[in-house]
């Protein structure tokens, strides 16, 4: 398997377009890499099937697919979100004295990509890179609630199929409430004894690309604090969104 992966990566780097050439025939790739043409055909066909390579039906030649560009842009967007979010997260941590997280969606999951830990709760911190289904926790639910409806429904269908959503009507009602309020609150859904308050972050396309959340021990965060944290978290999310070019609807 590792040999197949190595050859596939080598092929992808070989057919990178340049000023002189945009498309490559299987024969040209075979000669360039000194790999049997049957192997080249098989690997390029597999890469084409998964969307990494595009085959021109007229010329029968291959070139890199836009899928690779989309993957690269998604990484760039996540980096852009993180870079713009960091100073805002730091301010939110100072205001709330609790840990602040940045979560981005990937498939049916939410992934923590950054955390500013409060000094008093280092032991409570969730690990960066932690991945949970979008049906669990405020930071994930607030993303799912603000997704475009077609995408949202596909994710929900997948999660139901995985047994992650048992009561669809109740879950759908919760998402609608989150969408209307612009905020999500969860108690002990990712870590027992914690409360999490999250708000969505939007791109210039008015697409939800992340969430910012405050999380701490439930014993420290009471009703009055929750209301304050809700306001500050929403304010922080809007600040980051505006940095990304988002214009708040009137």
XYZ file of N, CA, C and O in Angstrom, residues 39-231:
772
model
N 0.483 0.446 -15.191
C 0.434 0.945 -13.811
C 0.013 2.406 -13.789
O -0.802 2.825 -12.948
N 0.565 3.184 -14.730
C 0.223 4.604 -14.815
C -1.263 4.780 -15.090
O -1.942 5.580 -14.442
N -1.787 4.020 -16.052
C -3.214 4.093 -16.378
C -4.067 3.761 -15.155
O -5.044 4.452 -14.865
N -3.701 2.708 -14.449
C -4.484 2.268 -13.290
C -4.497 3.325 -12.192
O -5.562 3.661 -11.642
N -3.321 3.875 -11.891
C -3.232 4.865 -10.816
C -3.906 6.180 -11.200
O -4.616 6.777 -10.391
N -3.699 6.621 -12.437
C -4.329 7.875 -12.867
C -5.850 7.734 -12.914
O -6.579 8.673 -12.576
N -6.323 6.563 -13.306
C -7.775 6.327 -13.326
C -8.345 6.363 -11.913
O -9.425 6.914 -11.679
N -7.616 5.782 -10.943
C -8.067 5.809 -9.549
C -8.064 7.230 -9.007
O -9.016 7.657 -8.332
N -7.011 7.983 -9.313
C -6.933 9.376 -8.856
C -8.036 10.218 -9.491
O -8.585 11.121 -8.855
N -8.371 9.890 -10.737
C -9.453 10.595 -11.423
C -10.803 10.258 -10.796
O -11.663 11.136 -10.615
N -10.970 8.998 -10.431
C -12.223 8.555 -9.809
C -12.488 9.283 -8.500
O -13.635 9.615 -8.178
N -11.429 9.567 -7.736
C -11.575 10.248 -6.445
C -11.459 11.768 -6.560
O -11.446 12.470 -5.561
N -11.355 12.252 -7.795
C -11.413 13.692 -8.006
C -10.108 14.442 -7.891
O -10.096 15.678 -7.928
N -8.983 13.726 -7.789
C -7.694 14.415 -7.662
C -7.067 14.724 -9.016
O -6.192 15.584 -9.132
N -7.510 13.993 -10.037
C -6.993 14.181 -11.390
C -8.172 14.312 -12.339
O -9.187 13.638 -12.170
N -8.036 15.192 -13.325
C -9.088 15.374 -14.328
C -8.596 14.804 -15.654
O -7.476 15.075 -16.091
N -9.447 13.999 -16.312
C -9.101 13.437 -17.616
C -9.895 14.140 -18.708
O -11.127 14.161 -18.684
N -9.170 14.725 -19.639
C -9.787 15.391 -20.776
C -10.283 14.323 -21.746
O -9.500 13.556 -22.303
N -11.594 14.244 -21.941
C -12.171 13.191 -22.775
C -11.767 13.319 -24.238
O -11.717 12.318 -24.970
N -11.478 14.528 -24.689
C -11.105 14.729 -26.082
C -9.654 14.353 -26.344
O -9.338 13.646 -27.299
N -8.760 14.832 -25.480
C -7.328 14.584 -25.703
C -6.841 13.302 -25.030
O -5.750 12.826 -25.318
N -7.661 12.757 -24.103
C -7.290 11.577 -23.306
C -6.095 11.854 -22.386
O -5.450 10.916 -21.901
N -5.820 13.132 -22.146
C -4.704 13.497 -21.281
C -5.209 13.886 -19.890
O -6.400 14.145 -19.693
N -4.266 13.943 -18.951
C -4.608 14.183 -17.554
C -4.009 15.484 -17.040
O -2.953 15.920 -17.500
N -4.707 16.074 -16.076
C -4.168 17.235 -15.358
C -4.706 17.212 -13.932
O -5.647 16.476 -13.615
N -4.097 18.024 -13.074
C -4.560 18.081 -11.693
C -5.971 18.641 -11.637
O -6.322 19.559 -12.379
N -6.782 18.102 -10.735
C -8.161 18.549 -10.578
C -8.243 19.755 -9.648
O -7.359 19.987 -8.818
N -9.334 20.503 -9.783
C -9.571 21.639 -8.894
C -9.836 21.198 -7.457
O -9.787 22.012 -6.534
N -10.093 19.900 -7.265
C -10.284 19.384 -5.908
C -9.073 19.682 -5.038
O -9.205 20.042 -3.863
N -7.892 19.551 -5.617
C -6.669 19.826 -4.870
C -6.595 21.294 -4.474
O -6.143 21.644 -3.380
N -7.038 22.170 -5.379
C -7.053 23.592 -5.057
C -8.044 23.865 -3.927
O -7.763 24.645 -3.011
N -9.189 23.189 -3.963
C -10.181 23.371 -2.906
C -9.629 22.927 -1.552
O -9.863 23.573 -0.532
N -8.883 21.824 -1.552
C -8.268 21.349 -0.317
C -7.266 22.372 0.206
O -7.224 22.674 1.402
N -6.469 22.909 -0.718
C -5.490 23.917 -0.317
C -6.149 25.172 0.217
O -5.701 25.754 1.212
N -7.233 25.584 -0.428
C -7.940 26.783 0.012
C -8.590 26.577 1.373
O -8.657 27.507 2.180
N -9.068 25.351 1.641
C -9.683 25.090 2.942
C -8.650 25.203 4.053
O -8.933 25.706 5.138
N -7.425 24.730 3.779
C -6.349 24.869 4.756
C -6.014 26.343 4.954
O -5.853 26.823 6.071
N -5.945 27.083 3.838
C -5.658 28.514 3.928
C -6.725 29.246 4.728
O -6.434 30.101 5.565
N -8.003 28.876 4.473
C -9.101 29.531 5.189
C -9.022 29.269 6.680
O -9.262 30.155 7.504
N -8.687 28.019 7.053
C -8.558 27.694 8.470
C -7.429 28.485 9.122
O -7.552 28.949 10.255
N -6.323 28.643 8.379
C -5.210 29.428 8.901
C -5.606 30.893 9.043
O -5.243 31.563 10.010
N -6.377 31.384 8.069
C -6.830 32.769 8.105
C -7.750 32.997 9.304
O -7.623 33.997 10.016
N -8.670 32.064 9.523
C -9.567 32.155 10.672
C -8.754 32.168 11.962
O -8.969 33.002 12.850
N -7.807 31.251 12.072
C -6.997 31.146 13.294
C -6.206 32.422 13.541
O -6.180 32.942 14.658
N -5.566 32.941 12.506
C -4.741 34.144 12.673
C -5.568 35.348 13.110
O -5.121 36.153 13.936
N -6.773 35.467 12.556
C -7.639 36.584 12.937
C -8.276 36.366 14.304
O -8.595 37.320 15.006
N -8.455 35.101 14.667
C -9.146 34.795 15.925
C -8.247 34.939 17.148
O -8.732 35.291 18.234
N -6.966 34.663 17.028
C -6.083 34.600 18.191
C -6.133 35.836 19.095
O -6.318 35.701 20.312
N -5.963 37.054 18.552
C -6.014 38.214 19.456
C -7.378 38.420 20.101
O -7.469 38.867 21.246
N -8.437 38.077 19.385
C -9.795 38.195 19.933
C -10.007 37.156 21.031
O -10.619 37.437 22.069
N -9.489 35.958 20.810
C -9.584 34.907 21.818
C -8.859 35.306 23.098
O -9.329 35.054 24.206
N -7.723 35.939 22.927
C -6.948 36.385 24.091
C -7.738 37.409 24.900
O -7.776 37.347 26.142
N -8.397 38.333 24.201
C -9.215 39.339 24.897
C -10.391 38.696 25.613
O -10.722 39.075 26.740
N -11.008 37.718 24.950
C -12.163 37.042 25.550
C -11.743 36.258 26.794
O -12.476 36.218 27.785
N -10.576 35.657 26.739
C -10.064 34.929 27.906
C -9.852 35.870 29.088
O -10.193 35.551 30.239
N -9.317 37.060 28.820
C -9.081 38.037 29.892
C -10.391 38.542 30.487
O -10.478 38.805 31.687
N -11.417 38.672 29.638
C -12.712 39.154 30.127
C -13.443 38.094 30.944
O -14.102 38.411 31.932
N -13.358 36.846 30.524
C -14.123 35.784 31.175
C -13.318 34.999 32.212
O -13.903 34.339 33.068
N -12.002 35.048 32.088
C -11.109 34.272 32.962
C -11.360 32.774 32.819
O -11.156 31.994 33.741
N -11.823 32.358 31.621
C -12.037 30.945 31.325
C -11.355 30.608 30.003
O -10.942 31.504 29.254
N -11.225 29.322 29.725
C -10.573 28.879 28.492
C -11.437 29.199 27.276
O -12.664 29.100 27.320
N -10.769 29.580 26.191
C -11.462 29.957 24.953
C -10.977 29.046 23.819
O -9.768 28.843 23.653
N -11.931 28.528 23.047
C -11.607 27.571 21.992
C -12.045 28.079 20.618
O -13.013 28.818 20.486
N -11.312 27.611 19.598
C -11.676 27.854 18.210
C -11.907 26.494 17.562
O -11.032 25.627 17.592
N -13.096 26.308 16.995
C -13.476 25.030 16.398
C -13.827 25.235 14.932
O -14.494 26.208 14.576
N -13.369 24.318 14.068
C -13.731 24.375 12.649
C -14.400 23.067 12.245
O -14.106 22.013 12.812
N -15.321 23.128 11.267
C -15.984 21.898 10.815
C -15.113 21.144 9.814
O -14.408 21.747 9.001
N -15.171 19.843 9.893
C -14.518 18.982 8.896
C -15.382 17.745 8.733
O -15.450 16.907 9.629
N -16.078 17.669 7.594
C -17.008 16.570 7.389
C -18.153 16.661 8.377
O -18.809 17.701 8.492
N -18.387 15.595 9.121
C -19.464 15.569 10.111
C -18.961 15.894 11.513
O -19.697 15.730 12.490
N -17.724 16.344 11.598
C -17.098 16.600 12.896
C -16.733 18.070 13.076
O -16.649 18.844 12.118
N -16.492 18.414 14.339
C -15.881 19.694 14.673
C -14.516 19.399 15.267
O -14.346 18.425 16.006
N -13.526 20.221 14.928
C -12.159 19.990 15.396
C -11.654 21.234 16.120
O -11.706 22.344 15.570
N -11.183 21.064 17.356
C -10.540 22.167 18.075
C -9.190 22.450 17.405
O -8.327 21.570 17.358
N -9.005 23.661 16.872
C -7.722 23.956 16.241
C -6.903 24.968 17.042
O -5.729 25.187 16.730
N -7.512 25.575 18.052
C -6.763 26.524 18.880
C -7.439 26.668 20.230
O -8.658 26.516 20.355
N -6.631 26.960 21.250
C -7.152 27.153 22.603
C -6.288 28.153 23.343
O -5.055 28.103 23.256
N -6.943 29.082 24.029
C -6.261 29.988 24.946
C -6.713 29.575 26.340
O -7.866 29.761 26.716
N -5.803 28.977 27.115
C -6.164 28.450 28.422
C -6.194 29.520 29.495
O -5.300 30.371 29.558
N -7.212 29.465 30.337
C -7.244 30.314 31.526
C -6.308 29.700 32.559
O -6.265 28.487 32.729
N -5.548 30.540 33.249
C -4.564 30.047 34.215
C -5.197 29.160 35.277
O -4.610 28.179 35.715
N -6.442 29.496 35.655
C -7.068 28.759 36.756
C -7.644 27.427 36.320
O -8.109 26.660 37.145
N -7.645 27.135 35.019
C -8.303 25.895 34.587
C -7.474 25.099 33.593
O -8.015 24.454 32.708
N -6.144 25.162 33.706
C -5.309 24.397 32.787
C -5.689 22.915 32.770
O -5.668 22.274 31.741
N -6.047 22.391 33.918
C -6.381 20.973 34.013
C -7.698 20.626 33.315
O -7.982 19.465 33.034
N -8.528 21.670 33.029
C -9.825 21.422 32.400
C -9.748 21.444 30.874
O -10.726 21.139 30.210
N -8.607 21.847 30.334
C -8.525 22.136 28.907
C -8.736 20.903 28.033
O -8.250 19.821 28.324
N -9.514 21.093 26.941
C -9.653 20.053 25.935
C -8.418 20.116 25.037
O -7.886 21.188 24.780
N -7.943 18.983 24.525
C -6.735 19.003 23.691
C -6.987 19.559 22.302
O -8.029 19.296 21.694
N -6.015 20.346 21.785
C -6.085 20.815 20.408
C -6.031 19.599 19.493
O -5.250 18.677 19.694
N -6.873 19.603 18.472
C -6.962 18.452 17.577
C -8.083 17.509 17.953
O -8.410 16.593 17.189
N -8.695 17.741 19.118
C -9.808 16.888 19.546
C -10.960 16.997 18.543
O -11.339 18.090 18.111
N -11.493 15.863 18.160
C -12.540 15.786 17.138
C -13.785 15.140 17.732
O -13.717 14.063 18.319
N -14.939 15.824 17.575
C -16.207 15.261 18.029
C -17.280 15.538 16.983
O -17.159 16.474 16.188
N -18.332 14.724 16.998
C -19.410 14.897 16.021
C -20.078 16.261 16.202
O -20.164 16.782 17.317
N -20.584 16.806 15.100
C -21.234 18.119 15.134
C -22.538 18.117 15.929
O -23.130 19.170 16.130
N -22.954 16.959 16.389
C -24.173 16.870 17.202
C -23.870 16.976 18.690
O -24.790 16.934 19.505
N -22.590 17.113 19.040
C -22.190 17.103 20.452
C -21.491 18.401 20.826
O -20.517 18.802 20.189
N -21.988 19.072 21.866
C -21.320 20.247 22.401
C -21.707 21.546 21.711
O -22.023 21.572 20.517
N -21.653 22.634 22.479
C -22.064 23.948 21.972
C -21.227 24.397 20.790
O -21.752 24.945 19.814
N -19.910 24.185 20.851
C -19.028 24.668 19.786
C -19.337 24.002 18.456
O -19.132 24.607 17.391
N -19.826 22.772 18.489
C -20.185 22.064 17.261
C -21.618 22.358 16.818
O -21.879 22.597 15.640
N -22.533 22.342 17.761
C -23.942 22.562 17.415
C -24.185 23.944 16.815
O -25.018 24.106 15.923
N -23.440 24.945 17.296
C -23.646 26.294 16.772
C -23.172 26.388 15.317
O -23.713 27.166 14.528
N -22.187 25.572 14.950
C -21.746 25.499 13.551
C -22.820 24.818 12.716
O -23.232 25.324 11.668
N -23.278 23.656 13.175
C -24.290 22.901 12.432
C -25.573 23.708 12.260
O -26.181 23.702 11.187
N -25.973 24.436 13.297
C -27.216 25.219 13.247
C -27.157 26.324 12.203
O -28.203 26.737 11.678
N -25.954 26.812 11.893
C -25.821 27.938 10.961
C -25.298 27.532 9.586
O -25.002 28.389 8.758
N -25.211 26.232 9.335
C -24.816 25.767 8.007
C -25.939 26.016 7.004
O -27.111 26.120 7.376
N -25.571 26.092 5.726
C -26.580 26.162 4.683
C -27.451 24.909 4.785
O -26.962 23.818 5.087
N -28.738 25.054 4.546
C -29.693 23.987 4.830
C -29.373 22.663 4.126
O -29.503 21.585 4.719
N -28.938 22.731 2.889
C -28.642 21.501 2.152
C -27.497 20.746 2.816
O -27.564 19.529 3.012
N -26.449 21.477 3.160
C -25.298 20.863 3.824
C -25.690 20.354 5.205
O -25.307 19.249 5.612
N -26.453 21.163 5.915
C -26.886 20.788 7.267
C -27.665 19.481 7.247
O -27.419 18.581 8.062
N -28.613 19.368 6.321
C -29.449 18.172 6.266
C -28.643 16.928 5.905
O -28.909 15.836 6.401
N -27.619 17.097 5.058
C -26.772 15.958 4.707
C -25.975 15.487 5.922
O -25.861 14.276 6.176
N -25.446 16.440 6.676
C -24.698 16.090 7.889
C -25.607 15.384 8.885
O -25.232 14.358 9.480
N -26.815 15.901 9.058
C -27.758 15.296 10.000
C -28.113 13.875 9.579
O -28.177 12.960 10.410
N -28.335 13.670 8.280
C -28.637 12.318 7.783
C -27.484 11.365 8.094
O -27.689 10.223 8.523
N -26.259 11.845 7.875
C -25.085 11.011 8.153
C -25.004 10.666 9.635
O -24.721 9.518 10.011
N -25.238 11.672 10.482
C -25.145 11.457 11.930
C -26.246 10.519 12.432
O -26.018 9.704 13.323
N -27.430 10.632 11.847
C -28.521 9.708 12.200
C -28.130 8.291 11.800
O -28.322 7.330 12.554
N -27.544 8.161 10.609
C -27.106 6.854 10.133
C -26.031 6.244 11.011
O -25.924 5.018 11.128
N -25.236 7.099 11.645
C -24.174 6.638 12.544
C -24.683 6.411 13.965
O -23.917 6.036 14.853
N -25.966 6.667 14.168
C -26.540 6.470 15.497
C -26.200 7.584 16.476
O -26.316 7.399 17.695
N -25.811 8.762 15.963
C -25.408 9.869 16.829
C -26.580 10.766 17.228
O -26.463 11.555 18.159
N -27.702 10.668 16.495
C -28.890 11.459 16.820
C -30.057 10.489 16.988
O -30.473 9.831 16.027
N -30.582 10.400 18.200
C -31.667 9.455 18.472
C -33.049 10.087 18.303
O -33.965 9.467 17.781
N -33.189 11.339 18.757
C -34.482 12.024 18.679
C -34.337 13.209 17.714
O -33.933 14.305 18.101
N -34.664 12.964 16.442
C -34.462 13.995 15.417
C -35.287 15.248 15.687
O -34.799 16.371 15.555
N -36.564 15.086 16.066
C -37.441 16.244 16.273
C -36.898 17.153 17.377
O -36.874 18.377 17.246
N -36.451 16.544 18.447
C -35.899 17.311 19.563
C -34.605 18.013 19.138
O -34.391 19.179 19.455
N -33.765 17.290 18.406
C -32.496 17.859 17.959
C -32.725 19.001 16.967
O -32.082 20.047 17.040
N -33.670 18.814 16.052
C -33.986 19.848 15.061
C -34.513 21.108 15.743
O -34.157 22.227 15.360
N -35.345 20.926 16.765
C -35.880 22.070 17.519
C -34.744 22.815 18.223
O -34.736 24.053 18.288
N -33.779 22.064 18.750
C -32.635 22.684 19.415
C -31.804 23.495 18.425
O -31.389 24.625 18.720
N -31.577 22.948 17.227
C -30.808 23.675 16.204
C -31.502 24.959 15.784
O -30.853 26.001 15.597
N -32.835 24.901 15.651
C -33.592 26.099 15.260
C -33.493 27.179 16.334
O -33.371 28.368 16.026
N -33.528 26.760 17.592
C -33.404 27.720 18.689
C -32.019 28.355 18.698
O -31.866 29.561 18.918
N -30.995 27.547 18.423
C -29.615 28.054 18.369
C -29.466 29.036 17.218
O -28.846 30.096 17.357
N -30.051 28.695 16.069
C -29.966 29.576 14.902
C -30.638 30.919 15.186
O -30.118 31.984 14.822
N -31.781 30.893 15.834
C -32.511 32.127 16.139
C -31.757 33.000 17.132
O -31.696 34.223 16.991
N -31.173 32.389 18.143
C -30.493 33.160 19.196
C -29.057 33.519 18.821
O -28.483 34.467 19.361
N -28.467 32.739 17.912
C -27.083 32.984 17.533
C -26.077 32.517 18.569
O -24.895 32.878 18.503
N -26.511 31.692 19.495
C -25.627 31.224 20.567
C -26.024 29.794 20.951
O -27.185 29.413 20.824
N -25.052 29.019 21.401
C -25.333 27.660 21.868
C -24.715 27.467 23.245
O -23.627 27.978 23.520
N -25.413 26.741 24.096
C -24.917 26.445 25.444
C -25.060 24.944 25.682
O -26.094 24.360 25.356
N -24.028 24.339 26.221
C -24.107 22.911 26.546
C -23.485 22.668 27.914
O -22.583 23.392 28.344
N -23.987 21.647 28.578
C -23.511 21.297 29.914
C -22.984 19.861 29.913
O -23.742 18.920 29.690
N -21.690 19.732 30.106
C -21.075 18.419 30.255
C -21.153 17.502 29.057
O -21.059 16.288 29.204
N -21.309 18.040 27.855
C -21.460 17.176 26.681
C -20.120 16.644 26.171
O -20.063 15.551 25.616
N -19.060 17.430 26.303
C -17.736 16.934 25.890
C -16.896 16.534 27.098
O -16.141 15.580 27.042
N -17.045 17.279 28.195
C -16.334 16.949 29.437
C -17.288 17.126 30.606
O -17.918 18.176 30.744
N -17.388 16.121 31.440
C -18.308 16.152 32.568
C -18.005 17.323 33.499
O -16.860 17.617 33.809
N -19.079 18.009 33.926
C -18.929 19.094 34.884
C -18.578 20.438 34.293
O -18.371 21.406 35.021
N -18.543 20.523 32.951
C -18.193 21.802 32.311
C -19.412 22.408 31.634
O -20.378 21.719 31.301
N -19.350 23.714 31.413
C -20.349 24.416 30.618
C -19.620 25.116 29.476
O -18.518 25.635 29.656
N -20.212 25.072 28.298
C -19.618 25.688 27.113
C -20.621 26.629 26.464
O -21.798 26.296 26.325
N -20.130 27.809 26.073
C -20.964 28.830 25.420
C -20.281 29.196 24.112
O -19.110 29.590 24.103
N -20.992 29.049 22.987
C -20.355 29.205 21.674
C -21.176 30.083 20.738
O -22.402 30.139 20.820
N -20.464 30.758 19.826
C -21.095 31.589 18.797
C -20.419 31.309 17.454
O -19.238 30.957 17.414
N -21.166 31.465 16.342
C -20.622 31.137 15.021
C -19.746 32.248 14.437
O -19.977 33.433 14.685
N -18.776 31.852 13.643
C -17.910 32.775 12.912
C -18.199 32.589 11.422
O -18.220 31.459 10.924
N -18.407 33.699 10.712
C -18.771 33.644 9.297
C -17.677 34.228 8.409
O -16.941 35.132 8.814
N -17.618 33.722 7.176
C -16.699 34.260 6.177
C -17.394 35.373 5.406
O -18.578 35.654 5.630
N -16.676 35.969 4.467
C -17.244 37.050 3.652
C -18.409 36.549 2.796
O -19.248 37.316 2.351
N -18.481 35.214 2.603
C -19.575 34.630 1.822
C -20.810 34.360 2.681
O -21.760 33.755 2.203
N -20.776 34.803 3.953
C -21.847 34.531 4.907
C -21.983 33.028 5.148
O -23.079 32.506 5.359
N -20.849 32.343 5.114
C -20.798 30.897 5.364
C -20.139 30.664 6.712
O -19.094 31.251 7.012
N -20.751 29.817 7.540
C -20.164 29.537 8.847
C -18.882 28.724 8.644
O -18.883 27.693 7.983
N -17.778 29.213 9.184
C -16.485 28.568 8.972
C -15.841 28.104 10.279
O -14.842 27.381 10.259
N -16.396 28.528 11.406
C -15.809 28.170 12.700
C -16.752 28.603 13.815
O -17.807 29.199 13.569
N -16.350 28.308 15.027
C -17.048 28.845 16.198
C -16.015 29.200 17.250
O -14.915 28.638 17.288
N -16.367 30.170 18.078
C -15.543 30.526 19.225
C -16.357 30.203 20.465
O -17.563 30.442 20.501
N -15.709 29.615 21.449
C -16.449 29.196 22.640
C -15.652 29.442 23.909
O -14.419 29.419 23.905
N -16.397 29.686 24.968
C -15.828 29.815 26.314
C -16.235 28.570 27.079
O -17.407 28.177 27.053
N -15.275 27.955 27.757
C -15.589 26.743 28.502
C -14.914 26.752 29.871
O -13.759 27.157 29.989
N -15.657 26.342 30.883
C -15.103 26.262 32.227
C -15.951 25.340 33.087
O -16.958 24.782 32.631
N -15.549 25.182 34.323
C -16.276 24.297 35.229
C -17.636 24.908 35.571
O -17.755 26.104 35.827
N -18.653 24.071 35.573
C -20.013 24.525 35.853
C -20.122 25.150 37.241
O -20.920 26.066 37.459
N -19.303 24.682 38.155
C -19.328 25.210 39.520
C -18.902 26.671 39.583
O -19.257 27.390 40.518
N -18.151 27.131 38.559
C -17.687 28.520 38.533
C -18.600 29.432 37.727
O -18.598 30.650 37.907
N -19.342 28.847 36.781
C -20.110 29.661 35.835
C -21.595 29.547 36.151
O -22.263 28.575 35.774
N -22.121 30.540 36.846
C -23.533 30.565 37.234
C -24.351 31.389 36.244
O -23.825 31.932 35.272
N -25.661 31.542 36.533
C -26.591 32.191 35.606
C -26.141 33.572 35.167
O -26.152 33.903 33.983
N -25.746 34.414 36.113
C -25.359 35.778 35.769
C -24.124 35.783 34.890
O -24.030 36.539 33.920
N -23.179 34.912 35.194
C -21.973 34.803 34.389
C -22.301 34.291 32.989
O -21.725 34.741 32.007
N -23.230 33.345 32.908
C -23.599 32.791 31.611
C -24.124 33.878 30.695
O -23.746 33.961 29.523
N -24.968 34.749 31.205
C -25.512 35.841 30.388
C -24.402 36.774 29.912
O -24.393 37.211 28.760
N -23.475 37.068 30.796
C -22.338 37.928 30.438
C -21.468 37.236 29.392
O -21.051 37.850 28.396
N -21.204 35.952 29.587
C -20.375 35.197 28.649
C -21.034 35.101 27.275
O -20.362 35.144 26.246
N -22.357 34.972 27.259
C -23.078 34.924 25.987
C -22.854 36.195 25.176
O -22.539 36.147 23.985
N -23.002 37.334 25.822
C -22.818 38.623 25.150
C -21.393 38.788 24.641
O -21.166 39.192 23.492
